[in-house]
Coordinates of C-alpha atoms in Angstrom, one line a residue:
Chain A
M141 CA 55.9 -121.4 -40.9
F142 CA 57.3 -122.2 -37.6
V143 CA 56.4 -118.6 -36.3
R144 CA 52.8 -119.0 -37.7
S145 CA 52.4 -122.1 -35.7
L146 CA 53.7 -120.6 -32.6
Q147 CA 51.5 -117.7 -32.9
M148 CA 48.6 -120.0 -33.4
I149 CA 49.5 -122.0 -30.3
A150 CA 50.1 -118.7 -28.2
G151 CA 46.5 -117.3 -29.5
F152 CA 44.8 -120.6 -28.3
V153 CA 46.8 -120.6 -24.9
L154 CA 45.7 -116.9 -24.3
F155 CA 42.2 -117.4 -25.1
A156 CA 42.0 -120.6 -23.0
F157 CA 43.5 -118.5 -20.2
L158 CA 40.9 -115.7 -20.6
A159 CA 38.1 -118.4 -20.4
F160 CA 39.5 -120.1 -17.4
H161 CA 40.1 -116.8 -15.5
T162 CA 36.7 -115.6 -16.4
A163 CA 35.0 -118.9 -15.1
M164 CA 37.2 -118.6 -12.0
I165 CA 36.1 -115.1 -11.2
A166 CA 32.5 -115.9 -12.1
E167 CA 32.2 -118.8 -9.7
Y168 CA 34.0 -116.7 -6.9
N169 CA 31.5 -114.1 -7.3
L170 CA 28.3 -116.1 -7.6
P171 CA 26.2 -117.1 -4.7
S172 CA 26.4 -120.7 -3.4
N173 CA 25.5 -123.1 -6.2
L174 CA 25.8 -126.8 -7.1
L175 CA 29.3 -126.4 -8.4
E176 CA 30.7 -124.9 -5.2
P177 CA 31.6 -128.2 -3.5
A178 CA 33.5 -129.3 -6.5
L179 CA 35.2 -126.1 -7.3
S180 CA 35.6 -123.7 -4.2
K181 CA 39.1 -125.2 -3.3
V182 CA 40.5 -124.6 -6.7
V183 CA 38.6 -121.1 -7.0
D184 CA 39.8 -119.7 -3.6
R185 CA 43.4 -120.9 -4.4
Y186 CA 43.3 -119.2 -7.7
V187 CA 41.4 -116.0 -6.9
V188 CA 42.6 -115.2 -3.3
P189 CA 44.5 -112.8 -2.6
Y190 CA 45.2 -111.3 -5.9
F191 CA 41.8 -111.3 -7.5
G192 CA 39.7 -111.5 -4.5
Q193 CA 36.5 -109.2 -4.9
N194 CA 33.0 -108.5 -3.5
W195 CA 30.5 -106.3 -5.5
S196 CA 27.7 -106.4 -3.1
L197 CA 27.7 -102.6 -3.3
F198 CA 24.4 -101.1 -1.8
A199 CA 23.0 -104.5 -1.7
P200 CA 21.1 -106.6 -0.9
N201 CA 19.5 -104.3 1.5
P202 CA 21.2 -100.6 1.3
G203 CA 20.9 -98.9 4.6
G204 CA 18.9 -101.6 6.3
T205 CA 21.1 -101.6 9.3
V206 CA 23.1 -98.5 10.1
L207 CA 25.9 -98.4 12.4
A208 CA 27.4 -95.2 13.7
Y209 CA 30.0 -94.4 16.3
R210 CA 30.6 -91.5 18.4
I211 CA 33.7 -90.5 20.5
R212 CA 34.3 -88.5 23.6
F213 CA 37.7 -87.4 25.0
R214 CA 39.1 -87.1 28.5
L215 CA 41.8 -84.3 28.2
V216 CA 44.3 -83.7 31.0
F217 CA 46.0 -80.2 31.1
D218 CA 49.2 -79.0 32.6
D219 CA 47.4 -77.3 35.5
H220 CA 45.7 -80.7 36.4
S221 CA 42.5 -79.6 35.0
V222 CA 40.6 -82.4 33.3
V223 CA 38.0 -82.0 30.6
V224 CA 35.6 -84.7 29.7
T225 CA 34.1 -83.6 26.3
P226 CA 30.4 -84.8 25.6
Y227 CA 30.2 -87.5 22.9
V228 CA 30.8 -86.0 19.5
E229 CA 29.6 -87.5 16.2
S230 CA 32.1 -89.2 14.0
T231 CA 31.7 -86.5 11.3
D232 CA 32.7 -83.8 13.8
V233 CA 35.8 -85.7 14.8
F234 CA 36.8 -86.3 11.4
P235 CA 35.2 -83.5 9.6
A236 CA 35.3 -84.5 6.0
S237 CA 31.8 -85.6 5.2
Q238 CA 31.0 -82.4 3.2
S239 CA 34.4 -82.5 1.4
G240 CA 35.6 -82.6 -2.3
P241 CA 37.9 -85.2 -3.6
F242 CA 41.2 -83.5 -2.6
D243 CA 40.3 -83.4 1.2
R244 CA 43.2 -85.2 2.8
L245 CA 41.2 -85.9 5.9
S246 CA 38.7 -87.9 3.8
L247 CA 40.7 -91.1 4.4
F248 CA 40.0 -90.7 8.2
R249 CA 36.4 -90.9 7.2
E250 CA 37.0 -94.3 5.8
I251 CA 37.9 -95.9 9.0
S252 CA 34.3 -95.5 10.2
Y253 CA 33.2 -97.2 7.0
S254 CA 35.3 -100.0 7.9
C255 CA 34.1 -100.2 11.5
S256 CA 30.4 -99.9 10.3
N257 CA 30.9 -102.6 7.7
L258 CA 32.5 -104.8 10.2
A259 CA 29.6 -104.3 12.8
E260 CA 27.0 -104.6 10.0
N261 CA 28.5 -108.0 9.3
L262 CA 28.3 -109.0 12.8
V263 CA 24.6 -108.0 13.0
A264 CA 24.0 -109.8 9.6
K265 CA 25.5 -112.9 11.2
G266 CA 23.4 -112.7 14.2
Q267 CA 26.2 -111.9 16.3
V268 CA 24.8 -108.6 17.6
P269 CA 21.1 -109.4 17.4
K270 CA 19.2 -106.5 15.8
F271 CA 18.5 -104.1 18.6
H272 CA 19.7 -106.0 21.8
A273 CA 23.4 -106.2 22.0
T274 CA 24.5 -109.4 23.9
S275 CA 27.9 -110.3 25.1
T276 CA 28.3 -112.7 22.1
V277 CA 30.3 -110.0 20.2
D278 CA 33.5 -111.6 19.0
P279 CA 36.1 -109.3 20.7
D280 CA 38.8 -110.3 18.2
K281 CA 36.6 -109.1 15.4
I282 CA 35.3 -105.9 16.7
D283 CA 38.6 -104.8 18.6
A284 CA 40.9 -104.5 15.5
P285 CA 39.3 -101.7 13.8
T286 CA 38.3 -100.2 17.2
S287 CA 41.9 -100.0 18.2
C288 CA 42.7 -98.3 14.9
L289 CA 39.9 -95.9 15.4
A290 CA 41.0 -95.1 19.0
R291 CA 44.4 -94.3 17.8
L292 CA 43.2 -92.1 14.9
S293 CA 41.0 -90.2 17.3
L294 CA 43.8 -89.9 19.8
A295 CA 45.8 -88.2 16.9
M296 CA 42.9 -85.8 16.7
A297 CA 42.8 -84.9 20.5
P298 CA 45.0 -81.8 20.2
A299 CA 42.5 -80.2 18.0
F300 CA 39.9 -80.9 20.3
A301 CA 41.8 -79.4 23.3
A302 CA 41.7 -76.1 21.5
Q303 CA 37.9 -76.3 21.1
Y304 CA 37.5 -76.9 24.8
G305 CA 39.2 -73.7 26.0
K306 CA 42.8 -74.8 26.4
P307 CA 45.5 -74.5 23.9
A308 CA 46.7 -77.7 22.5
S309 CA 50.3 -77.0 23.8
R310 CA 49.0 -77.4 27.3
L311 CA 47.6 -80.9 26.7
L312 CA 49.4 -83.3 29.1
S313 CA 47.5 -86.6 28.0
A314 CA 44.4 -87.6 26.4
A315 CA 42.2 -90.6 26.5
T316 CA 39.2 -91.6 24.2
Q317 CA 36.1 -93.7 24.6
V318 CA 34.3 -95.0 21.6
Q319 CA 30.5 -95.8 21.4
Y320 CA 29.0 -97.8 18.7
L321 CA 25.4 -97.2 17.8
V322 CA 23.0 -99.2 15.6
A323 CA 19.9 -98.0 13.8
R324 CA 17.6 -100.0 11.7
G325 CA 16.3 -98.1 8.7
E326 CA 12.4 -98.2 8.5
H327 CA 10.7 -99.5 5.4
V328 CA 10.2 -96.7 3.1
S329 CA 7.9 -97.6 0.3
A330 CA 4.7 -97.0 2.2
A331 CA 5.9 -93.7 3.4
L332 CA 7.1 -92.7 0.2
R333 CA 4.0 -93.6 -1.7
R334 CA 2.1 -91.2 0.7
G335 CA 4.8 -88.5 0.1
M336 CA 5.5 -88.5 3.7
T337 CA 8.8 -87.5 5.3
I338 CA 10.8 -90.3 6.5
E339 CA 11.5 -90.4 10.2
P340 CA 15.0 -89.8 11.1
L341 CA 16.9 -93.1 12.2
K342 CA 16.8 -93.9 15.8
Y343 CA 20.0 -95.1 17.1
R344 CA 20.7 -97.3 20.1
V345 CA 24.1 -97.9 21.8
V346 CA 25.4 -101.4 21.3
A347 CA 28.8 -101.2 22.7
T348 CA 31.1 -98.9 24.5
T349 CA 34.7 -99.3 24.8
P350 CA 36.6 -98.5 28.1
W351 CA 38.7 -95.2 28.2
L352 CA 41.6 -95.9 26.1
D353 CA 44.8 -93.9 26.2
S354 CA 47.9 -94.5 24.0
S355 CA 49.2 -97.1 26.2
D356 CA 46.0 -99.0 26.2
V357 CA 45.7 -98.8 22.5
T358 CA 49.1 -100.2 21.7
N359 CA 48.1 -103.5 23.6
F360 CA 44.4 -103.4 22.9
P361 CA 42.9 -106.6 23.4
T362 CA 40.5 -105.2 26.1
Q363 CA 37.1 -106.6 26.1
I364 CA 34.5 -104.1 25.0
E365 CA 31.6 -103.4 27.3
V366 CA 28.4 -104.3 25.6
S367 CA 25.4 -102.3 27.0
R368 CA 21.8 -103.8 27.0
S369 CA 19.3 -101.2 26.1
Chain B
M292 CA 41.6 -130.2 -50.8
N293 CA 44.1 -127.4 -50.6
R294 CA 41.3 -124.7 -50.3
Q295 CA 39.7 -126.8 -47.4
M296 CA 43.1 -127.0 -45.7
N297 CA 43.4 -123.0 -45.9
A298 CA 40.1 -122.7 -44.6
I299 CA 40.8 -124.7 -41.5
T300 CA 44.2 -123.1 -41.1
R301 CA 42.4 -119.7 -41.2
V302 CA 39.7 -120.8 -38.5
L303 CA 42.5 -122.1 -36.2
S304 CA 44.5 -119.2 -36.5
L305 CA 41.6 -116.8 -35.7
P306 CA 42.6 -116.0 -32.0
A307 CA 46.0 -115.3 -33.0
T308 CA 45.2 -113.0 -35.8
W309 CA 42.7 -111.0 -33.5
L310 CA 45.2 -110.9 -30.7
S311 CA 48.4 -110.1 -32.6
E312 CA 47.1 -106.9 -34.1
P313 CA 47.6 -103.6 -32.1
R314 CA 44.0 -102.6 -31.1
F315 CA 43.7 -101.0 -27.7
L316 CA 46.8 -98.6 -27.6
I317 CA 44.9 -95.3 -27.1
G318 CA 42.6 -96.8 -24.5
G319 CA 45.6 -98.2 -22.7
S320 CA 47.3 -94.8 -22.6
L321 CA 44.2 -93.0 -21.3
V322 CA 43.8 -95.8 -18.5
R323 CA 47.4 -95.2 -17.6
I324 CA 46.9 -91.4 -17.3
C325 CA 43.8 -91.7 -15.2
L326 CA 45.0 -94.4 -12.8
G327 CA 48.4 -93.1 -12.5
F328 CA 46.9 -89.5 -11.6
I329 CA 44.5 -91.2 -9.0
V330 CA 47.4 -93.0 -7.2
F331 CA 49.7 -90.0 -7.4
V332 CA 47.1 -87.8 -5.8
F333 CA 46.5 -90.4 -3.2
F334 CA 50.2 -90.5 -2.2
A335 CA 50.7 -86.6 -2.5
L336 CA 47.5 -85.9 -0.4
H337 CA 48.6 -88.0 2.6
I338 CA 52.2 -87.0 2.8
S339 CA 51.7 -85.2 6.2
E340 CA 49.8 -88.2 7.9
R341 CA 51.6 -90.9 6.2
Q342 CA 53.3 -92.2 9.5
L343 CA 49.9 -92.2 11.2
L344 CA 48.2 -94.2 8.4
W345 CA 50.7 -96.6 7.2
G346 CA 53.9 -96.1 9.2
T347 CA 55.7 -98.7 11.4
H348 CA 54.2 -96.9 14.6
G349 CA 51.0 -95.9 12.9
I350 CA 47.5 -97.1 13.7
V351 CA 48.2 -100.7 12.3
T352 CA 51.7 -101.7 13.2
I353 CA 53.3 -104.6 11.2
Q354 CA 52.6 -107.2 13.7
E355 CA 49.0 -106.1 14.0
F356 CA 48.8 -106.3 10.3
N357 CA 50.1 -109.8 10.1
R358 CA 47.7 -110.8 12.9
W359 CA 44.4 -109.0 11.8
F360 CA 44.7 -109.6 8.1
G361 CA 46.0 -113.2 8.0
G362 CA 49.5 -112.6 6.5
P363 CA 50.5 -112.7 2.9
Q364 CA 48.2 -115.7 2.2
R365 CA 45.2 -113.4 2.4
T366 CA 46.9 -109.9 1.6
G367 CA 49.4 -111.0 -1.0
F368 CA 53.1 -109.7 -1.3
N369 CA 53.6 -106.4 0.4
L370 CA 56.5 -104.2 0.0
Y371 CA 55.9 -102.3 3.4
T372 CA 56.3 -105.5 5.6
L373 CA 59.6 -106.4 4.1
A374 CA 61.3 -104.5 6.9
N375 CA 60.0 -103.0 10.1
T376 CA 62.1 -99.8 10.1
Q377 CA 61.3 -96.3 9.7
A378 CA 63.7 -95.7 7.1
W379 CA 62.4 -98.6 4.8
F380 CA 58.9 -97.2 5.2
E381 CA 60.0 -93.7 4.0
V382 CA 61.9 -95.2 1.0
T383 CA 58.8 -97.2 -0.2
Y384 CA 56.5 -94.3 0.3
W385 CA 58.5 -91.8 -1.6
I386 CA 59.5 -94.3 -4.4
G387 CA 55.9 -95.3 -4.7
L388 CA 55.0 -91.5 -5.2
I389 CA 57.7 -91.1 -7.9
V390 CA 56.7 -94.2 -9.7
A391 CA 53.2 -93.0 -9.7
L392 CA 54.2 -89.7 -11.3
L393 CA 56.5 -91.3 -13.9
F394 CA 53.8 -93.9 -14.8
T395 CA 51.3 -91.0 -15.3
I396 CA 53.5 -89.0 -17.7
G397 CA 54.5 -92.3 -19.4
C398 CA 58.2 -92.4 -18.5
W399 CA 60.0 -95.8 -19.3
T400 CA 56.4 -97.3 -19.3
R401 CA 57.4 -100.8 -19.7
I402 CA 59.4 -100.7 -16.6
T403 CA 57.2 -98.3 -14.5
T404 CA 54.1 -100.4 -15.3
P405 CA 55.0 -103.5 -13.1
M406 CA 56.6 -101.2 -10.6
F407 CA 53.3 -99.3 -10.3
A408 CA 51.2 -102.4 -9.8
L409 CA 53.5 -103.4 -7.0
F410 CA 53.6 -100.1 -5.2
V411 CA 49.7 -99.7 -5.7
W412 CA 49.0 -103.1 -4.3
S413 CA 51.3 -102.5 -1.3
I414 CA 50.1 -99.1 -0.1
Y415 CA 46.5 -100.1 -0.4
H416 CA 46.8 -103.4 1.4
R417 CA 49.0 -102.1 4.1
N418 CA 46.2 -100.6 5.9
P419 CA 42.8 -101.9 4.3
W420 CA 40.8 -99.7 6.5
V421 CA 41.8 -96.5 5.1
T422 CA 41.3 -96.9 1.4
N423 CA 39.5 -94.3 -0.8
G424 CA 36.9 -96.5 -2.7
G425 CA 37.4 -98.3 -5.9
T426 CA 40.7 -99.7 -4.5
R427 CA 39.5 -103.3 -5.0
L428 CA 39.0 -102.6 -8.8
L429 CA 42.2 -100.7 -8.9
C430 CA 44.4 -103.3 -7.3
I431 CA 43.0 -106.0 -9.5
V432 CA 43.4 -103.9 -12.8
V433 CA 46.9 -102.9 -12.3
I434 CA 47.9 -106.6 -11.9
Y435 CA 46.1 -107.2 -15.3
L436 CA 48.0 -104.4 -16.9
V437 CA 51.4 -105.5 -16.0
V438 CA 52.2 -106.9 -19.4
A439 CA 50.2 -104.3 -21.4
D440 CA 51.8 -101.6 -23.6
L441 CA 50.4 -98.4 -21.9
G442 CA 52.9 -95.7 -23.3
A443 CA 51.9 -95.7 -27.1
Y444 CA 50.3 -92.4 -27.1
L445 CA 50.2 -89.3 -24.8
S446 CA 53.5 -90.2 -23.0
V447 CA 57.0 -89.1 -22.7
D448 CA 58.1 -92.3 -24.3
A449 CA 56.0 -91.6 -27.4
S450 CA 57.4 -88.1 -27.6
L451 CA 61.0 -89.2 -27.4
R452 CA 60.5 -91.7 -30.1
G453 CA 59.0 -88.8 -32.2
A454 CA 58.4 -89.7 -35.8
R455 CA 59.9 -93.1 -35.6
P456 CA 57.3 -95.8 -36.0
R457 CA 56.5 -97.7 -33.0
V458 CA 58.0 -101.3 -33.2
S459 CA 56.3 -104.2 -31.3
G460 CA 56.4 -107.9 -31.9
W461 CA 53.4 -110.0 -32.2
L462 CA 53.9 -111.4 -28.7
S463 CA 53.9 -108.0 -27.2
N464 CA 50.5 -107.2 -29.0
M465 CA 49.0 -110.5 -27.8
L466 CA 49.8 -109.9 -24.3
H467 CA 48.7 -106.3 -24.4
N468 CA 45.2 -107.2 -26.0
T469 CA 44.8 -109.9 -23.4
S470 CA 45.4 -107.5 -20.5
I471 CA 42.9 -105.1 -22.0
L472 CA 40.4 -107.9 -22.4
L473 CA 41.0 -108.9 -18.8
V474 CA 40.2 -105.3 -17.6
A475 CA 37.1 -105.3 -19.7
I476 CA 35.9 -108.6 -18.3
Q477 CA 36.6 -107.4 -14.8
L478 CA 34.5 -104.3 -15.5
C479 CA 31.6 -106.7 -16.6
C480 CA 32.0 -108.6 -13.5
V481 CA 31.7 -105.6 -11.3
Y482 CA 28.3 -104.6 -13.1
I483 CA 26.8 -108.1 -13.6
F484 CA 27.5 -109.3 -10.0
S485 CA 26.3 -106.2 -8.3
T486 CA 23.0 -106.8 -10.1
F487 CA 23.1 -110.2 -8.7
Y488 CA 23.5 -109.0 -5.1
K489 CA 20.9 -106.2 -5.5
L490 CA 18.3 -108.6 -6.8
D491 CA 18.7 -110.4 -3.6
G492 CA 17.0 -107.7 -1.5
P493 CA 13.4 -106.5 -1.4
A494 CA 14.5 -102.9 -1.3
W495 CA 15.8 -103.2 -5.0
Q496 CA 13.0 -105.5 -6.0
Q497 CA 10.5 -102.9 -5.0
G498 CA 12.4 -100.1 -6.5
T499 CA 13.4 -98.3 -3.3
G500 CA 17.1 -99.2 -3.4
L501 CA 18.1 -95.9 -4.7
Y502 CA 16.4 -94.1 -1.9
Y503 CA 18.4 -95.8 0.7
A504 CA 21.7 -95.6 -1.1
L505 CA 21.2 -91.8 -1.4
M506 CA 20.0 -91.3 2.1
D507 CA 22.5 -93.4 3.8
P508 CA 24.1 -91.0 6.5
Q509 CA 27.7 -92.3 5.6
F510 CA 27.5 -90.5 2.2
I511 CA 27.1 -86.9 1.4
S512 CA 23.7 -85.7 0.9
F513 CA 22.8 -82.2 -0.6
P514 CA 19.4 -80.8 0.2
F515 CA 18.1 -81.2 -3.2
V516 CA 19.2 -84.9 -3.3
A517 CA 17.0 -85.4 -0.2
A518 CA 14.2 -83.7 -1.8
L519 CA 14.7 -85.8 -5.1
S520 CA 14.8 -89.0 -3.0
H521 CA 11.3 -88.3 -1.6
N522 CA 10.0 -88.3 -5.1
V523 CA 8.3 -91.7 -5.8
W524 CA 8.9 -91.5 -9.6
F525 CA 12.5 -90.6 -9.3
V526 CA 13.3 -93.2 -6.8
T527 CA 11.4 -96.0 -8.6
L528 CA 12.6 -95.3 -12.2
G529 CA 16.1 -94.6 -10.8
S530 CA 16.3 -97.9 -8.9
Y531 CA 15.1 -100.0 -11.8
G532 CA 17.1 -98.0 -14.2
T533 CA 20.2 -98.9 -12.1
L534 CA 19.3 -102.6 -12.4
L535 CA 18.7 -102.4 -16.1
Y536 CA 21.9 -100.6 -17.0
Q537 CA 24.1 -102.8 -14.8
S538 CA 22.6 -106.0 -16.1
A539 CA 22.8 -104.9 -19.7
F540 CA 26.3 -103.5 -19.6
P541 CA 28.3 -106.6 -20.5
W542 CA 26.2 -107.5 -23.5
L543 CA 25.5 -104.1 -24.9
I544 CA 29.2 -103.0 -24.9
L545 CA 29.8 -106.0 -27.3
H546 CA 27.8 -104.1 -29.9
P547 CA 29.9 -101.6 -32.0
R548 CA 27.3 -98.9 -31.9
L549 CA 25.4 -99.3 -28.7
K550 CA 28.6 -99.3 -26.6
Y551 CA 28.7 -95.5 -27.1
P552 CA 25.5 -94.7 -25.3
M553 CA 26.4 -97.4 -22.8
I554 CA 29.8 -95.7 -22.0
I555 CA 28.2 -92.3 -22.0
V556 CA 25.6 -93.2 -19.6
G557 CA 28.0 -95.0 -17.5
I558 CA 30.3 -91.9 -17.1
G559 CA 27.3 -89.9 -16.3
F560 CA 26.2 -92.3 -13.8
H561 CA 29.6 -92.4 -12.1
A562 CA 30.0 -88.6 -12.3
G563 CA 26.6 -88.4 -10.4
I564 CA 27.8 -90.8 -7.8
A565 CA 30.9 -88.8 -7.2
L566 CA 29.0 -85.6 -7.0
F567 CA 26.0 -86.5 -5.0
M568 CA 27.4 -89.2 -2.8
G569 CA 31.1 -88.1 -2.4
L570 CA 32.5 -91.3 -3.7
W571 CA 35.0 -89.5 -5.9
W572 CA 37.7 -92.0 -6.1
F573 CA 35.5 -95.0 -6.7
S574 CA 33.9 -93.2 -9.6
A575 CA 37.3 -92.2 -11.0
V576 CA 38.6 -95.7 -11.0
L577 CA 35.5 -96.9 -12.8
I578 CA 35.5 -94.2 -15.4
A579 CA 39.2 -94.8 -15.9
C580 CA 38.5 -98.4 -16.6
E581 CA 35.9 -97.7 -19.1
T582 CA 38.3 -95.7 -21.4
V583 CA 39.7 -99.3 -22.5
L584 CA 36.3 -100.2 -23.9
L585 CA 36.9 -98.4 -27.3
T586 CA 39.3 -99.7 -29.9
D587 CA 42.0 -97.4 -31.6
A588 CA 39.8 -97.2 -34.8
Q589 CA 37.0 -96.1 -32.7
Y590 CA 38.9 -93.4 -30.9
I591 CA 40.2 -92.2 -34.3
A592 CA 36.9 -92.1 -35.8
I593 CA 35.7 -90.1 -32.8
G594 CA 38.5 -87.7 -33.3
T595 CA 37.9 -87.5 -37.0
Y596 CA 34.2 -86.7 -36.3
F597 CA 34.9 -83.9 -34.0
H598 CA 37.7 -82.6 -36.2
T599 CA 35.2 -82.5 -39.3
L600 CA 32.5 -81.0 -36.9
F601 CA 34.7 -78.1 -35.8
D602 CA 36.2 -77.7 -39.2
R603 CA 32.5 -77.2 -40.7
I604 CA 31.6 -74.9 -37.7
G605 CA 34.7 -72.8 -38.6
R606 CA 34.2 -72.7 -42.3
G607 CA 30.4 -71.7 -41.5
M608 CA 31.5 -69.0 -39.4
A609 CA 34.0 -67.7 -41.9
I610 CA 31.3 -67.5 -44.6
G611 CA 29.0 -65.9 -42.2
N612 CA 31.5 -63.3 -41.3
R613 CA 32.1 -62.7 -45.1
L614 CA 28.3 -62.1 -45.8
L615 CA 28.2 -59.7 -42.8
E616 CA 31.2 -57.9 -44.2
Q617 CA 29.4 -57.8 -47.7
A618 CA 26.3 -56.6 -46.0
D619 CA 28.3 -53.8 -44.2
A620 CA 30.0 -52.8 -47.4

């Protein structure tokens, strides 16, 4: 009899917990609503960090604003020759975009998603107005993934030295410059209805970092030059 | 009077009765194998660049980690930040790899399950910029599964136990079933809230969302996918179909029969995302989580169905052969 009551209580406690947990997760995920002022403190304390989540996958406007970046290298060789490469697309620096699930470089591609998500958020919040970049980019926010990106591309510099005529063993030092580009996807429904091909995206440069070598990258808080185009 | 009392007691003990029976042991074992494999591959693939991605002198140092991501209050407990030394990093990485392997094969499952959660959480949060998709869901789900019994089938534990019956108390069963329900609820949240966000934008409202998703330059696009994306019928029906499926998922999986087509369509949908958009690991995590949606009785029924089917085909072929032989003679 005692075990039976214990079971009954445990059943109720677990069901109550399930209901509470579901309510918390739901309120966290829902857009702003009337309950938010009353609940947000409790919800945040319960949900963050372990159950924090955001399922705005491809939403609300997939591909509305596309951010890309490109990178160029300045390579110094042991005969004091200096090669400045042209800007290379992110997919050429981290060649993983056509790879299968077991490509170990695919993780490097993820950093570009992080950078682009971040910049997309900045665009969404109006910190980088649609096409015209202004100096209002919050350097703290854009610098963190950029320094991460610069470090990652510096790690790829030896591979690039080989592409530009010199063996990687003769590379003395390398620096990298990152450029962010933004494109706005055109509205496709009209074009689709007519069965037309969609214009390729037109990118504009919104921000360029100074040349960064490994010492710069370690103490990064360098302001990014933001160009007006 | 006594009969009324009995009825009340029965109603009051419904949650306990439902939760204390073993229900989701096969699904639990399948989700263990899938998630364990995903994480083991993740650790094993990146052995050569582990220093660069997560090391103490890598692209995010521990100081930067604390500064950029807001410390443990935002990112939770992390094994990797306990000590800022090379040796500690190496130990944590390699133990993580071994735990993922032991978890996958179902070795000491009750011990390796919480350890797996700890190591998974730590590696994916150490550098949130290099994750392989589906990470958010994976990290949440491993926490739910900490108290689940994931080694009942297809595991080293089960084969060591041999013919001896599996012993588990009512409390263990209750906690296990609650964990599995949490995973199922979480999966429903993924679908229902992504519908919410999609409906907020004109692209999905007008049925062109799928076009943008497939043509996003961040993702792989094969020539035939590009061609398909320019087909008005494919884009429109595909976009609305996605919304319809995602919003119906939480309700239709409650139905004992309709849940089968929902799961089959879901697996097809995610296999498509994996193949055509290159989001391999995101899809793998979602498919892994869908394995918990069937109860043991349903898995056994599926097994029996296919067993009978193959048996019949075999018998049919035997009869056919005999007839052929008779015709020859």
